[in-house]
Each structure stands twice: as structure tokens, then as C-alpha cells.
PDB file of C-alpha atoms in Angstrom:
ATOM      1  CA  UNK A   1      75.386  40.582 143.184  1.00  0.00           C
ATOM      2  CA  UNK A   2      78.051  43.047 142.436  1.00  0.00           C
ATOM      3  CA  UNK A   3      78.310  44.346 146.141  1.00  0.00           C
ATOM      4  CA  UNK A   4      79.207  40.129 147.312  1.00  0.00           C
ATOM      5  CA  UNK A   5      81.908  40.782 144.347  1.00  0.00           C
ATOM      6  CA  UNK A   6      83.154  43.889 145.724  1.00  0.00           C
ATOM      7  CA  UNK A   7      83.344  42.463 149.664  1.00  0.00           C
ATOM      8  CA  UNK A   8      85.217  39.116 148.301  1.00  0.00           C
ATOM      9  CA  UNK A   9      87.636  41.640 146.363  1.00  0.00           C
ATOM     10  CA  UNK A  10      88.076  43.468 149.369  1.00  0.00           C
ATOM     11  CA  UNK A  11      88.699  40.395 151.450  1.00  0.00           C
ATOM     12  CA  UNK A  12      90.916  38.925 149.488  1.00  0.00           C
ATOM     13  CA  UNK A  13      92.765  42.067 148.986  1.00  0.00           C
ATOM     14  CA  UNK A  14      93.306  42.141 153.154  1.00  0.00           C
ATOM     15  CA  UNK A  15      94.495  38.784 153.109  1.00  0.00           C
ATOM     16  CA  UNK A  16      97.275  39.619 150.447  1.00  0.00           C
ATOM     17  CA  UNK A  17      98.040  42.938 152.277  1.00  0.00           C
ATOM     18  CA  UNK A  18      97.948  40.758 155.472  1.00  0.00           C
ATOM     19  CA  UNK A  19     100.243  38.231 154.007  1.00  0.00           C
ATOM     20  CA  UNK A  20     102.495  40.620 152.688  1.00  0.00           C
ATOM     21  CA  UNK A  21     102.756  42.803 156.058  1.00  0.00           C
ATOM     22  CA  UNK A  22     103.835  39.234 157.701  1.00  0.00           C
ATOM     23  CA  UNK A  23     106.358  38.713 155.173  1.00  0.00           C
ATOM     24  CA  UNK A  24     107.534  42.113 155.845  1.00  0.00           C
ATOM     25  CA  UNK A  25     108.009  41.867 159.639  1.00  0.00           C
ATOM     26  CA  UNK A  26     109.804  38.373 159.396  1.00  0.00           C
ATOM     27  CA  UNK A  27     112.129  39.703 157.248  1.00  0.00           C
ATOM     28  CA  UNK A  28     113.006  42.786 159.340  1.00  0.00           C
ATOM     29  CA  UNK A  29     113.121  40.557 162.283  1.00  0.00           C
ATOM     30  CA  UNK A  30     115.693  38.006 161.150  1.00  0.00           C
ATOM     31  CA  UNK A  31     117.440  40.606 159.328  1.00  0.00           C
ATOM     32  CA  UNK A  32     117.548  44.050 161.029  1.00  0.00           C
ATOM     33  CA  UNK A  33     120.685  45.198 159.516  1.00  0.00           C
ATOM     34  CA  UNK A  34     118.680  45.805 156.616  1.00  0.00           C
ATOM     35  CA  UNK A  35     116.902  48.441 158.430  1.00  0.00           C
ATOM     36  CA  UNK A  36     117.177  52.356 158.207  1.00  0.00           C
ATOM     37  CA  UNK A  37     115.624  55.095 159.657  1.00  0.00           C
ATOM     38  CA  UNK A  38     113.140  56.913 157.641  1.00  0.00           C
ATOM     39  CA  UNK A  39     114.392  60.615 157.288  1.00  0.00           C
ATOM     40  CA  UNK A  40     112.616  63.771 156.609  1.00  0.00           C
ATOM     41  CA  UNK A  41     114.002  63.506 153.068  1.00  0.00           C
ATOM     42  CA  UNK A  42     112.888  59.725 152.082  1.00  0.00           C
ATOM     43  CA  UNK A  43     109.713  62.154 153.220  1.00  0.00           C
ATOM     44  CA  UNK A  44     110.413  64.747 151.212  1.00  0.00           C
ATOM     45  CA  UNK A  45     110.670  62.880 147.802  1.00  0.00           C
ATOM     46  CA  UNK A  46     107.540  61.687 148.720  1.00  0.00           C
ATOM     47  CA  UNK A  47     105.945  64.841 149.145  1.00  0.00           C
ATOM     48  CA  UNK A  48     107.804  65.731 145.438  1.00  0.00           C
ATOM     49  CA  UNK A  49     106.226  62.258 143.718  1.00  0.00           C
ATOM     50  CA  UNK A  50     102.988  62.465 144.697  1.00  0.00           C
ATOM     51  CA  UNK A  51     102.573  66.095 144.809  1.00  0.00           C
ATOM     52  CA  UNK A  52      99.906  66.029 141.368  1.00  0.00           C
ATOM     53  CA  UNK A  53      98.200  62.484 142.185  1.00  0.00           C
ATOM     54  CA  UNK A  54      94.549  63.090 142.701  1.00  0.00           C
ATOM     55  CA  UNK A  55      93.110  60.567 144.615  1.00  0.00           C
ATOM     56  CA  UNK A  56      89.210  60.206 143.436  1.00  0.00           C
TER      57      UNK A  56
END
């Protein structure tokens, strides 16, 4: 059925973002020079790129 497709594509999707968060975290952890603080304009440009994306 194409809604078992859909759930396995969805799982496997959260075990990659999963994965990926993990990866994420250890490397912050072990290396937290590598850190900065997000500033209002790191928010700003991201205001300015995805100002025309329309998200369906």
C-alpha cells in the first residue's frame, strides 16, 4: 500500500534526522570552540533567503 510506503519513508527519514542530530551534539560537545552565538543577523539573512519560498 502506498500509505505503509509513506510511514517507512517517514521512519526512516527520523532515524537519519535522529542520527544526524546525534552527530551534531557530539561534535559540539567535544568541540565547543566551534560554537557561536546565533545573532539577529544570521536571522536576518534568513528572513532575506527564504523570504519567496512557498511552502505547499
Amino acid at each position: 500500500m502506498e500509505t505503509e510506503n509513506v510511514d517507512e519513508a517517514n521512519k526512516d527519514e527520523g532515524i537519519i534526522m535522529t542520527l544526524f542530530l546525534d552527530f551534531l551534539m557530539k561534535d559540539a560537545m567535544q568541540n565547543p570552540s566551534k560554537l557561536v552565538p546565533y545573532t539577529q543577523e544570521m536571522s536576518n539573512e534568513m528572513d532575506d533567503l527564504l523570504a519567496d519560498v512557498v511552502i505547499h
